[in-house]
Short mmCIF file of C-alpha atoms in Angstrom, two decimals:
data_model
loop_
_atom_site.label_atom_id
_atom_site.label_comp_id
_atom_site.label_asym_id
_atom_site.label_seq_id
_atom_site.Cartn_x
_atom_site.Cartn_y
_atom_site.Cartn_z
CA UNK A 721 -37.02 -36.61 20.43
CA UNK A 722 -33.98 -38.70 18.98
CA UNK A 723 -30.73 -36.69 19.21
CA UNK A 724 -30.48 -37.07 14.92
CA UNK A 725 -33.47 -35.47 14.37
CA UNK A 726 -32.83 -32.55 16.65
CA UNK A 727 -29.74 -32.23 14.67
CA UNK A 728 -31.33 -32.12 11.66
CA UNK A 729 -33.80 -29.93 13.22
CA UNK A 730 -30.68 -27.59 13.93
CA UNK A 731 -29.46 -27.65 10.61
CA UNK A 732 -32.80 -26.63 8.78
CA UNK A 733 -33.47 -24.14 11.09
CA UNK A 734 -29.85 -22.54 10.45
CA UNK A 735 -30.36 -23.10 7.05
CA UNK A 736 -33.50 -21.45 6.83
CA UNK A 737 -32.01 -18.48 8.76
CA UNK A 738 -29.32 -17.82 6.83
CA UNK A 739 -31.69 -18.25 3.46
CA UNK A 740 -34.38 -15.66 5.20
CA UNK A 741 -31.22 -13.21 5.87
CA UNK A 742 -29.88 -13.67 2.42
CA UNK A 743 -33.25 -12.27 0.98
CA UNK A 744 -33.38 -9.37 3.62
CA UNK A 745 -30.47 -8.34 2.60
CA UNK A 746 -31.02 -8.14 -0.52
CA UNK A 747 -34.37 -6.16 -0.34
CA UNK A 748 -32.40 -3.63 0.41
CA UNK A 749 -32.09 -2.12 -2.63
CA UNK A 750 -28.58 -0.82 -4.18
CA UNK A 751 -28.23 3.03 -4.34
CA UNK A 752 -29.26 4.38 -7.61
CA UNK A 753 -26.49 4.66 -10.22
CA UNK A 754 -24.44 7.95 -10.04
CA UNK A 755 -25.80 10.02 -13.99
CA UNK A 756 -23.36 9.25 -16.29
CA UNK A 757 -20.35 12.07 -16.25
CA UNK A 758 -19.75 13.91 -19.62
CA UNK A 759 -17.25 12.13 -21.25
CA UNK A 760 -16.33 14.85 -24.00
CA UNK A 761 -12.67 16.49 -24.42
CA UNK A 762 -10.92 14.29 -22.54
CA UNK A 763 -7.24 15.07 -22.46
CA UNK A 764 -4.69 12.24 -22.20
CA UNK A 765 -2.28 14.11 -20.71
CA UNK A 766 -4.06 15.28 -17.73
CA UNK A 767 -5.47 11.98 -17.53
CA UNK A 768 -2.22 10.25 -17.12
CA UNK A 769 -2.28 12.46 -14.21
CA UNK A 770 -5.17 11.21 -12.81
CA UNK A 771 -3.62 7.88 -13.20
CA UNK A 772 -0.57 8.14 -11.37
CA UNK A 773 -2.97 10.04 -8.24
CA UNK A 774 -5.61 6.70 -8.54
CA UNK A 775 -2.64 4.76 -8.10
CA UNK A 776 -4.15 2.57 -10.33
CA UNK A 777 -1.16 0.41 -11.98
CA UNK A 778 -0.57 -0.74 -8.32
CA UNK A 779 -3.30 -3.00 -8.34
CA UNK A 780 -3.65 -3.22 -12.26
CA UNK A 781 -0.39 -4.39 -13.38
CA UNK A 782 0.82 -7.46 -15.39
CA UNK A 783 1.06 -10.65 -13.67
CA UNK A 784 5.33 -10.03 -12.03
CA UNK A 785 6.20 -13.55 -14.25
CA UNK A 786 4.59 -12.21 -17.20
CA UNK A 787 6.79 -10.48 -20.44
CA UNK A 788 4.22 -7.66 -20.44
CA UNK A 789 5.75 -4.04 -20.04
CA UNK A 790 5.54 -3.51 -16.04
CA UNK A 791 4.30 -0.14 -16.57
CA UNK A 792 0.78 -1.22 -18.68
CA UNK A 793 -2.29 -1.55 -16.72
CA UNK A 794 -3.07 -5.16 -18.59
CA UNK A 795 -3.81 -6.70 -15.44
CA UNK A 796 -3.00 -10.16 -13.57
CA UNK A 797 -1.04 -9.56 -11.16
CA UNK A 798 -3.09 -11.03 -7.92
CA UNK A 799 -4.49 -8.69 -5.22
CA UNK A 800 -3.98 -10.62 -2.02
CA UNK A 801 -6.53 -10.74 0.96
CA UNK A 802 -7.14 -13.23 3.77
CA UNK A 803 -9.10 -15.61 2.06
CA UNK A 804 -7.59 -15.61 -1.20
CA UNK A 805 -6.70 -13.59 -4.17
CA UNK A 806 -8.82 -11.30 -6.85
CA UNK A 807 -7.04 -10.48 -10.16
CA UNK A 808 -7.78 -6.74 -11.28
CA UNK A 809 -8.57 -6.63 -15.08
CA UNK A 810 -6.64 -5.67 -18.17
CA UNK A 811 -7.35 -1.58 -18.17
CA UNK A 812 -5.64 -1.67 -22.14
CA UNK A 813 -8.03 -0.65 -24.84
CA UNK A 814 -7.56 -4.63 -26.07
CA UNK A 815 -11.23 -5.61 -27.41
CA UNK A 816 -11.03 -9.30 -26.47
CA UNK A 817 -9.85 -9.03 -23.24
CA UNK A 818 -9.30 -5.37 -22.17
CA UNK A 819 -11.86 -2.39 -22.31
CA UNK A 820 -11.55 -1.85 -26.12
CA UNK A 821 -15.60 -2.29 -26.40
CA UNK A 822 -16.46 -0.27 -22.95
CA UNK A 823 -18.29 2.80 -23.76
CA UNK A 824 -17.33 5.99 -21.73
CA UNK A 825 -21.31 5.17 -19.68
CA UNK A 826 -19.26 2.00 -18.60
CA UNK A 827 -16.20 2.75 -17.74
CA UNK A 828 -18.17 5.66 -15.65
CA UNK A 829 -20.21 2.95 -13.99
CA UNK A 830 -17.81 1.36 -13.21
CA UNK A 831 -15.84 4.23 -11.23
CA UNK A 832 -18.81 5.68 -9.66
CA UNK A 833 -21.36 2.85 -8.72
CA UNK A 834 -18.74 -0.50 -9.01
CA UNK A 835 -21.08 -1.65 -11.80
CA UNK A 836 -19.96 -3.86 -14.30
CA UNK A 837 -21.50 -3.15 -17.73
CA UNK A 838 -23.44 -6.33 -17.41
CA UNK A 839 -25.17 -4.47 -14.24
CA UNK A 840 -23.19 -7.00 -11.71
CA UNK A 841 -21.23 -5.05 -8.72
CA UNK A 842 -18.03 -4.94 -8.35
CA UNK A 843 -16.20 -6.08 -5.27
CA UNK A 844 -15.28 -3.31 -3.42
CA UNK A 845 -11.61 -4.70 -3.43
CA UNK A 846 -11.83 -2.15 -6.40
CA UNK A 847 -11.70 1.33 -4.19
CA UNK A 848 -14.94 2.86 -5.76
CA UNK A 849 -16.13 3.78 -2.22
CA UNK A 850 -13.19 7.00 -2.89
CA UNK A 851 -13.24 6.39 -6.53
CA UNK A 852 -16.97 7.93 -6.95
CA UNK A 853 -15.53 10.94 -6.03
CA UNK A 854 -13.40 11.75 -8.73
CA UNK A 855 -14.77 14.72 -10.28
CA UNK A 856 -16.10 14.38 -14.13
CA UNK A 857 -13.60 15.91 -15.72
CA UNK A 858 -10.91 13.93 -14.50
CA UNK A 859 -12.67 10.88 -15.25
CA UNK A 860 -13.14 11.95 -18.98
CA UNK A 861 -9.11 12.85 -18.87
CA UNK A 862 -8.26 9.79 -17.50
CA UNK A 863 -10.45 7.47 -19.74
CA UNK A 864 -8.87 9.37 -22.65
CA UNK A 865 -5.73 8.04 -21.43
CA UNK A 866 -6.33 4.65 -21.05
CA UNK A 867 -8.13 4.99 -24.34
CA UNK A 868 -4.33 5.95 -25.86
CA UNK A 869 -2.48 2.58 -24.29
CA UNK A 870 -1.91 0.37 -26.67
CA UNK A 871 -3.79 -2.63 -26.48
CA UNK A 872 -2.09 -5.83 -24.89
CA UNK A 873 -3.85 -8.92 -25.85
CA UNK A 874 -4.03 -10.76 -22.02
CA UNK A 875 -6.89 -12.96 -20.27
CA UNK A 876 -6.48 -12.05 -16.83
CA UNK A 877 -8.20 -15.26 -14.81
CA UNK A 878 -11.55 -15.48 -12.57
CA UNK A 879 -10.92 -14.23 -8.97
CA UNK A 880 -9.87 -17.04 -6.82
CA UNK A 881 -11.71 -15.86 -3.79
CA UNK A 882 -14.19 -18.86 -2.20
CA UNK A 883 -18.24 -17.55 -2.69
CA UNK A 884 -17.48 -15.08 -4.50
CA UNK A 885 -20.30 -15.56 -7.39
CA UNK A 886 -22.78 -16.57 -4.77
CA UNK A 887 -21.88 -13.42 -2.63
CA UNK A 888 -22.00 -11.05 -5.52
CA UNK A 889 -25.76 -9.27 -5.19
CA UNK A 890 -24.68 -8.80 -1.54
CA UNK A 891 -22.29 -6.17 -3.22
CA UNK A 892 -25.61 -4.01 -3.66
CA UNK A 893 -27.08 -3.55 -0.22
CA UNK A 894 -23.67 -3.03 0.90
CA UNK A 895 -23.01 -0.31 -1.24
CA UNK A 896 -26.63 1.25 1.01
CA UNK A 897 -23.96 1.12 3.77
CA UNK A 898 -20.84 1.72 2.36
CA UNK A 899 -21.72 4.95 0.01
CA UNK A 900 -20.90 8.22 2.11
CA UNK A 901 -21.08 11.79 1.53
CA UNK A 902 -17.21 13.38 1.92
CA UNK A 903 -15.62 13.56 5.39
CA UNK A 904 -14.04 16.58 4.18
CA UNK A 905 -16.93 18.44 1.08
CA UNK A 906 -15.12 21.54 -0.51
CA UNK A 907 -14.60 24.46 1.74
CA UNK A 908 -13.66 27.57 0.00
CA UNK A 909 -12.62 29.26 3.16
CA UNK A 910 -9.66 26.92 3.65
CA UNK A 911 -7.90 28.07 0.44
CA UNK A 912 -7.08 26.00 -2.60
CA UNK A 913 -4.09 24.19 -1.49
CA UNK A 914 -6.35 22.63 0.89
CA UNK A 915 -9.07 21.79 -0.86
CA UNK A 916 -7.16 20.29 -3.97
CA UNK A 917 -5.37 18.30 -0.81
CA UNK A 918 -8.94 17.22 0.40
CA UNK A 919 -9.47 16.05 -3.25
CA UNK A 920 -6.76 14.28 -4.07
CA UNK A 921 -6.75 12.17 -0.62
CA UNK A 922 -10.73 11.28 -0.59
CA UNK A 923 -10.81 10.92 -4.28
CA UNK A 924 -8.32 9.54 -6.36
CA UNK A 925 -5.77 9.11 -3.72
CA UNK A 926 -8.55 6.93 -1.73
CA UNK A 927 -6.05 6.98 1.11
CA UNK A 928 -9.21 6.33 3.31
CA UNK A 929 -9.45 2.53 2.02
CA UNK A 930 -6.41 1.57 4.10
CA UNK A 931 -5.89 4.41 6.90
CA UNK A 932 -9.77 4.54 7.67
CA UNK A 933 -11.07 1.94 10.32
CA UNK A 934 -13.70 -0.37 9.09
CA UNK A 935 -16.61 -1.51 10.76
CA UNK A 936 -17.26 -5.45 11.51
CA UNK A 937 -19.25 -5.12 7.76
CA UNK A 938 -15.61 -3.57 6.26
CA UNK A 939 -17.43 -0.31 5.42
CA UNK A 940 -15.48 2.82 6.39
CA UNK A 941 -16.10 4.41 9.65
CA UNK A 942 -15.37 8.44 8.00
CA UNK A 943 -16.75 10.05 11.00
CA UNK A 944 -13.11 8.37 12.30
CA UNK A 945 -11.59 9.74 8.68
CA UNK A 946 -8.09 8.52 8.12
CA UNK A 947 -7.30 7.33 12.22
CA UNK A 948 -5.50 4.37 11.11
CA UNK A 949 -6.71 0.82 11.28
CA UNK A 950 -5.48 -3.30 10.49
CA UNK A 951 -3.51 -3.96 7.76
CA UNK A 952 -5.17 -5.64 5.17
CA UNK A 953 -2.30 -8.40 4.57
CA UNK A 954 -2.89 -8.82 8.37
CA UNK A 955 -0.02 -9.02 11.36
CA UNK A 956 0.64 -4.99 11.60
CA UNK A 957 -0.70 -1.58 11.74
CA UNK A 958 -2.01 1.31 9.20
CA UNK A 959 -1.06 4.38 10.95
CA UNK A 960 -3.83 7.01 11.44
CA UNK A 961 -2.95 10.13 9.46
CA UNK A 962 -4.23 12.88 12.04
CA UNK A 963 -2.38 14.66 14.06
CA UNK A 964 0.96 14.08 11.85
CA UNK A 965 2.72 17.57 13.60
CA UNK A 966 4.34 16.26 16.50
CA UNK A 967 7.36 14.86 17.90
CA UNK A 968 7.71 11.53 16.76
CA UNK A 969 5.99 12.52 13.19
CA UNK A 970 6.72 15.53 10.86
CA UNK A 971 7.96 18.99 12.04
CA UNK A 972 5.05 20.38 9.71
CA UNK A 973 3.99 20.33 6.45
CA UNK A 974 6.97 20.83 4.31
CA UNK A 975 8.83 17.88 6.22
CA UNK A 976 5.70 15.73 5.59
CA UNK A 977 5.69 17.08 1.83
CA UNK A 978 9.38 15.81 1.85
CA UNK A 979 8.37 12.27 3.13
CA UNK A 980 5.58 12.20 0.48
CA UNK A 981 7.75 13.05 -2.53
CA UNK A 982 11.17 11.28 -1.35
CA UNK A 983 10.10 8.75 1.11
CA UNK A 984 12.96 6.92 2.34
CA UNK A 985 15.37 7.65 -0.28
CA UNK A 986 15.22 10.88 2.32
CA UNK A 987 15.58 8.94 5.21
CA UNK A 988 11.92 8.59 6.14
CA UNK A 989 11.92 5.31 6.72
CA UNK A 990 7.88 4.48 7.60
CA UNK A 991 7.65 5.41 4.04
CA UNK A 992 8.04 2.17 3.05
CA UNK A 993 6.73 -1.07 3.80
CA UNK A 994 3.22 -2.54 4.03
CA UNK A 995 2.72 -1.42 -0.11
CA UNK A 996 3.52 2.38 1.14
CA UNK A 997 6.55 1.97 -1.12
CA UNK A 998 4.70 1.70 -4.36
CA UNK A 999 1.93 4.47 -2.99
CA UNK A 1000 5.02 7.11 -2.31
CA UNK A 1001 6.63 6.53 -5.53
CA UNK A 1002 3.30 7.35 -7.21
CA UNK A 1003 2.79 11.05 -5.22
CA UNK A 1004 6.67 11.02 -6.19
CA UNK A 1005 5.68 11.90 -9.65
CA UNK A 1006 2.94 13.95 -8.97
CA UNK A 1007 3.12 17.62 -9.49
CA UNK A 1008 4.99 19.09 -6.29
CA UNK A 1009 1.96 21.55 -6.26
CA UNK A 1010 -0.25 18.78 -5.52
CA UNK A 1011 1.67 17.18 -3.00
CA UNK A 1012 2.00 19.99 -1.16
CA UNK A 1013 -1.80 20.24 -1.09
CA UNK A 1014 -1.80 16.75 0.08
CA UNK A 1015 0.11 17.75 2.97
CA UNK A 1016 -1.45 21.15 4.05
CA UNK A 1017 -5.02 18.73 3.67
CA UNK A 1018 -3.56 16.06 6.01
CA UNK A 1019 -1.43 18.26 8.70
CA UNK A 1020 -4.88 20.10 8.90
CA UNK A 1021 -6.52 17.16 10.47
CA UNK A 1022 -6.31 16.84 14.35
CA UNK B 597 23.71 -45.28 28.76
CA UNK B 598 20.24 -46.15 28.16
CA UNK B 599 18.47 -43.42 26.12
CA UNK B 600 15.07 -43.63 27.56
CA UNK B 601 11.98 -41.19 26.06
CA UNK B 602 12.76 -38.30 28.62
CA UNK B 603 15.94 -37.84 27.83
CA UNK B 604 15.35 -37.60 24.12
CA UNK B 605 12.50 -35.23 24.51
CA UNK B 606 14.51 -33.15 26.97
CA UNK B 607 17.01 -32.72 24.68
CA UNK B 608 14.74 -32.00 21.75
CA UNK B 609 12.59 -29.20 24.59
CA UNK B 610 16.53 -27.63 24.80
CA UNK B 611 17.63 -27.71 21.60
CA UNK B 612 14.54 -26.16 20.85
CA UNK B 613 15.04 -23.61 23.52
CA UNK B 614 18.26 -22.98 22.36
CA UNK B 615 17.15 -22.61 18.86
CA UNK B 616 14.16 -20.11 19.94
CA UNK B 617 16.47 -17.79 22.05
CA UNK B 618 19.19 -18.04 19.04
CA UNK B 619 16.61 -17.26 17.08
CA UNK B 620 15.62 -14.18 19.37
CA UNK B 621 19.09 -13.02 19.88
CA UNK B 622 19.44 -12.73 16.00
CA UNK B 623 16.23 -10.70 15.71
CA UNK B 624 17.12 -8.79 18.74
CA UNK B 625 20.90 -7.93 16.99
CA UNK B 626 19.33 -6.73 13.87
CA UNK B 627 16.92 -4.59 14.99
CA UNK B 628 19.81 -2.68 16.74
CA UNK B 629 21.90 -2.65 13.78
CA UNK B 630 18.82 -0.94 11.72
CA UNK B 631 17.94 1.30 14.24
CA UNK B 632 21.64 2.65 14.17
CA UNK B 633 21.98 2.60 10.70
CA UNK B 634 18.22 5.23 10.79
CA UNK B 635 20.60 7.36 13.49
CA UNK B 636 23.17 7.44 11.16
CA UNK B 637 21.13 8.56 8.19
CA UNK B 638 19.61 11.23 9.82
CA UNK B 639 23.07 13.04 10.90
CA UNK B 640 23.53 12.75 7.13
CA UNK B 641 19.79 13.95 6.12
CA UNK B 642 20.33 16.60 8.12
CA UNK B 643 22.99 17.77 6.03
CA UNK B 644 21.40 17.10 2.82
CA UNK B 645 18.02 19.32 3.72
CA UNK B 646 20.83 22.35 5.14
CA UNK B 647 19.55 21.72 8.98
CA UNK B 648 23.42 20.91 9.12
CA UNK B 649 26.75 22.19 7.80
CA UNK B 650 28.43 19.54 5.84
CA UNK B 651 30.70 17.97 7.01
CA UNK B 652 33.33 15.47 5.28
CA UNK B 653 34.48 13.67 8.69
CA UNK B 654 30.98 13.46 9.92
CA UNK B 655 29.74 11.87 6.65
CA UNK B 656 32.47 9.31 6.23
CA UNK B 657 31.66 8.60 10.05
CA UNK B 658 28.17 7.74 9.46
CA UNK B 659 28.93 6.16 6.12
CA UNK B 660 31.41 3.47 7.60
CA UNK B 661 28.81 3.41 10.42
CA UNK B 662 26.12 1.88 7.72
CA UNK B 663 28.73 -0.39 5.86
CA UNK B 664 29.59 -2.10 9.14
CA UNK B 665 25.96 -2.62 10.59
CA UNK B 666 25.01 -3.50 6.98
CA UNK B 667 28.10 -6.14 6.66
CA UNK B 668 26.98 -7.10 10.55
CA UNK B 669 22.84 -7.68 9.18
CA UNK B 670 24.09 -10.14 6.16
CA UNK B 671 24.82 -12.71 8.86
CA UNK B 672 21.81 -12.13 10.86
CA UNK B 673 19.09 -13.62 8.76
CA UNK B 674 19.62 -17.44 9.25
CA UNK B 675 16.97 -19.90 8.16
CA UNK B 676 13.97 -20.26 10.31
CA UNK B 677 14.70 -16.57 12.07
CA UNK B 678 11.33 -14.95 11.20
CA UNK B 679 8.66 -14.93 13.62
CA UNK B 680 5.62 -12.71 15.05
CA UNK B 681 8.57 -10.45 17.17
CA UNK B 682 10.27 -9.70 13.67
CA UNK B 683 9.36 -7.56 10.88
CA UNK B 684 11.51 -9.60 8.98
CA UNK B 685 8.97 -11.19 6.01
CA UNK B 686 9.60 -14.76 5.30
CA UNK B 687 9.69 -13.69 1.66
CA UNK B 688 13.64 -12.67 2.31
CA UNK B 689 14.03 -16.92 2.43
CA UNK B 690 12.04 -17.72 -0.17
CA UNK B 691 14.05 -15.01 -2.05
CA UNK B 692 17.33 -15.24 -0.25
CA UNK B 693 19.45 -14.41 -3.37
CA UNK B 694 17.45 -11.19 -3.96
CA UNK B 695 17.79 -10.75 -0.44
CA UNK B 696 21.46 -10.80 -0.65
CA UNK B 697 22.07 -8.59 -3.62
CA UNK B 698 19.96 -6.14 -2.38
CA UNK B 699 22.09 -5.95 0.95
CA UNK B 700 25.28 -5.88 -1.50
CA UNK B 701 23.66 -3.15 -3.51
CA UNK B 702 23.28 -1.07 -0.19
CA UNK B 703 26.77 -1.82 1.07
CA UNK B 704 28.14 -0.65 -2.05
CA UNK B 705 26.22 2.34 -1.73
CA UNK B 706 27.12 2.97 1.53
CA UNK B 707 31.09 2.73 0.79
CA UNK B 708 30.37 5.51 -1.87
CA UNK B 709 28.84 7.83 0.67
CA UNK B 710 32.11 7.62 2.68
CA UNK B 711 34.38 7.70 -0.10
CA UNK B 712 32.49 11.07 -0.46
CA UNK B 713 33.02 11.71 3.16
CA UNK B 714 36.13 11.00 2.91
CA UNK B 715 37.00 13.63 -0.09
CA UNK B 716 35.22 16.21 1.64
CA UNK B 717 33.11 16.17 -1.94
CA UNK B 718 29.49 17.66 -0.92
CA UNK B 719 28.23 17.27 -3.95
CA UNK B 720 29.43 13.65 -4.45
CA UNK B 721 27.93 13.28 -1.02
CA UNK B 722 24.29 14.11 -1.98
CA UNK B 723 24.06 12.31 -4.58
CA UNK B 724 25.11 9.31 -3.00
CA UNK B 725 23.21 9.63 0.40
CA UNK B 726 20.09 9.72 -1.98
CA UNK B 727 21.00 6.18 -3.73
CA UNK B 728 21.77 5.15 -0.75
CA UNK B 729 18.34 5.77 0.85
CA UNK B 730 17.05 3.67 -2.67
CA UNK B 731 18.61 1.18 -1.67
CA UNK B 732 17.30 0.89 1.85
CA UNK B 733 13.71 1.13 0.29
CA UNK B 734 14.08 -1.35 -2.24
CA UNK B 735 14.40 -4.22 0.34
CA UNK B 736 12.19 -2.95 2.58
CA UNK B 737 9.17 -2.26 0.23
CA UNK B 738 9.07 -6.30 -0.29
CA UNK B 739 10.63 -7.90 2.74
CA UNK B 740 9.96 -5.52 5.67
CA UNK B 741 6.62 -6.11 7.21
CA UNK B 742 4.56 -2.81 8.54
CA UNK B 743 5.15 -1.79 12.18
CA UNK B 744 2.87 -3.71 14.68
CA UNK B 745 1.83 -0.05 16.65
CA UNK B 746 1.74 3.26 14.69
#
């Protein structure tokens, strides 16, 4: 046999392999979507709230070069990863370009099952994986909040990420993988404080998608909740958040309160670098309640 | 003198050496100038979470302490001085005039916490400790990269 056609032979075999895989893959069939929360009496307030805990304007803000108030979710400015960059959408109630004709069903979708309302899955860039566990009525607070921005007119472009259309039904088996019940469900016999803490962190705070390893498929390993793991803009560590009482870490959970609310501006200088700026100014404004429950959560963790 | 091949590469393999190990002694000088500017801030943390007395000498110690390895770090950052050792980002170059305010902004800050010191003013003293901790912040949120172990 000529060495060309054994090449060839190579290549359609590989080809056919990776085409056979392809529609393995996606015979696994997505998980069923979440039923839609109740949307009704949602209060702004609270939701703004919910926003500052999702840490959402971190991802969602303006493009840095754009004249767009910094402190709208109208989207743009790039999310970087390895192999390129995804833009996270306008959040503002803008009907052209923002989520002025999302219904409360989509914006729920969205949150819960990373469904676009065209059915297409989101990429997980987009936490959902903690996000789905944001309970109902903070979802219907929080969408009456965005509801109440006022709606900036801005086309935020297509993800520049290679694949990323062809990859896109992957998204669905994945999610098979990737959906997991809480590390941490409710446990009313370790008090409120701690439970509220357990919320915030697996929920909203999504803490997880950063300071949870990931497996070689980049779905989180949470029987190894919160041990630290790569850093996603690569070349350095995400510490592991167990085991924070001890020498070299917090003297308990008021000094770790302190480092969540302060940060360095207290002298806790880990606080900030590697995007763990942004995060503690966010918990900065949170209720000190809730930080506090953050801590007693995490110093429970060993 | 005939400049043959060797000779100019051996040159260029020093000069490169001696670049490199410049290069490391810079990176090598700043992280000790941080790390005692961190031991000064936490005699002064100390005293602003009342796990010390206050003390107007002691502050105006550890302020001048953080002006002069601050004043020190603005000369430490030449061109080309990033690397894998360093969790300096290459973002400070491309930025270099942010870079350089920001560093002002903490010196300035720093000179008002031992002004404080100096006056024996406590109150002066945590307010300004606090700005001053800002300050550090600001810089390193964009142009500090995260620690390489945890």
């Amino acid at each position: 046999m000529g060495r060309k056609s054994l090449i060839l032979g190579l290549l359609i075999a590989g080809a056919a392999f990776v085409a056979l895989g392809f529609s393995v893959l996606l015979s696994i069939n997505p998980p069923p979507p979440s039923p839609v929360a109740d949307g009704e009496g949602g209060d702004a307030r609270r939701g703004e709230r919910v926003f500052i805990a999702g840490g959402c304007l971190n991802c969602h803000a303006p493009a840095p070069e754009s004249a767009i108030d910094k402190a709208l979710p109208a989207g743009g400015q790039p999310l970087k990863i390895p192999v390129g960059g995804f833009f996270p959408p306008n959040l503002t109630p803008d009907p052209q370009t923002g989520l002025g004709r999302w219904s409360f069903a989509d914006f729920s979708a969205a949150m819960k099952d990373g469904r676009r309302p065209d059915g297409a899955f989101y990429y997980p860039a987009f936490p959902y994986t903690s996000y789905r566990h944001v309970s109902d009525r903070d979802l219907a607070d929080l969408w009456a909040y965005l509801k109440a921005l006022p709606a900036v007119e801005n086309e935020v472009p297509d993800h520049s990420v290679p694949l990323a259309e062809l990859m896109r039904p992957l998204i669905g088996p994945w999610q098979r993988l990737a959906f997991a019940p809480l590390a941490y469900p409710p446990d009313p016999a370790k008090g409120e404080a701690w439970n509220r803490g357990a919320y915030l962190v697996q929920g909203p705070g999504h803490c997880g998608e950063c300071h949870t390893p990931r497996n070689l498929l980049m779905v989180m390993d949470n029987g190894d909740f919160l041990a630290g793991g790569r850093h996603p803009e690569g070349g350095g560590r995400v510490p592991g958040l167990r085991r924070l009482i001890a020498p070299a870490r917090f003297k308990d959970a008021e000094d770790l309160g302190l480092a969540l609310r302060f940060g360095e501006t207290l002298g806790y200088e880990d606080m900030s670098s590697g995007g763990m700026g942004k995060v503690q100014e966010n918990l900065g404004k949170l209720p000190e309640a809730d930080v506090a429950a953050i801590a007693e959560f995490l110093v429970s963790l060993d | 003198m005939r400049i043959s091949a060797v000779s100019v590469s051996t040159a260029a393999a020093w000069m490169a050496l001696l670049a490199s190990s410049a290069a490391a002694d810079v990176i090598a000088q700043r992280k000790v100038a941080m790390d005692d500017v961190n031991d000064a801030m936490k005699i002064m943390v100390a005293m602003v979470k009342n796990e010390e007395p206050f003390s107007g000498k002691d502050v105006a110690e550890a302020g001048y302490r953080v002006l002069n390895n601050l004043t020190a770090a603005a000369t430490l950052f030449p061109e080309g001085s990033a690397g894998e050792n360093s969790r300096a980002k290459p973002e400070i170059w491309q930025k270099l005039e942010r870079f350089a305010e920001g560093l002002d902004k903490s010196k300035q800050a720093a000179q008002t916490v031992a002004d404080n010191g100096t006056a024996n003013d406590e109150a002066g003293f945590r307010k300004a400790v606090i700005q001053l901790g800002e300050t550090c912040k600001a810089c390193h949120e964009d142009f500090r990269k995260p620690k390489k172990e945890s």
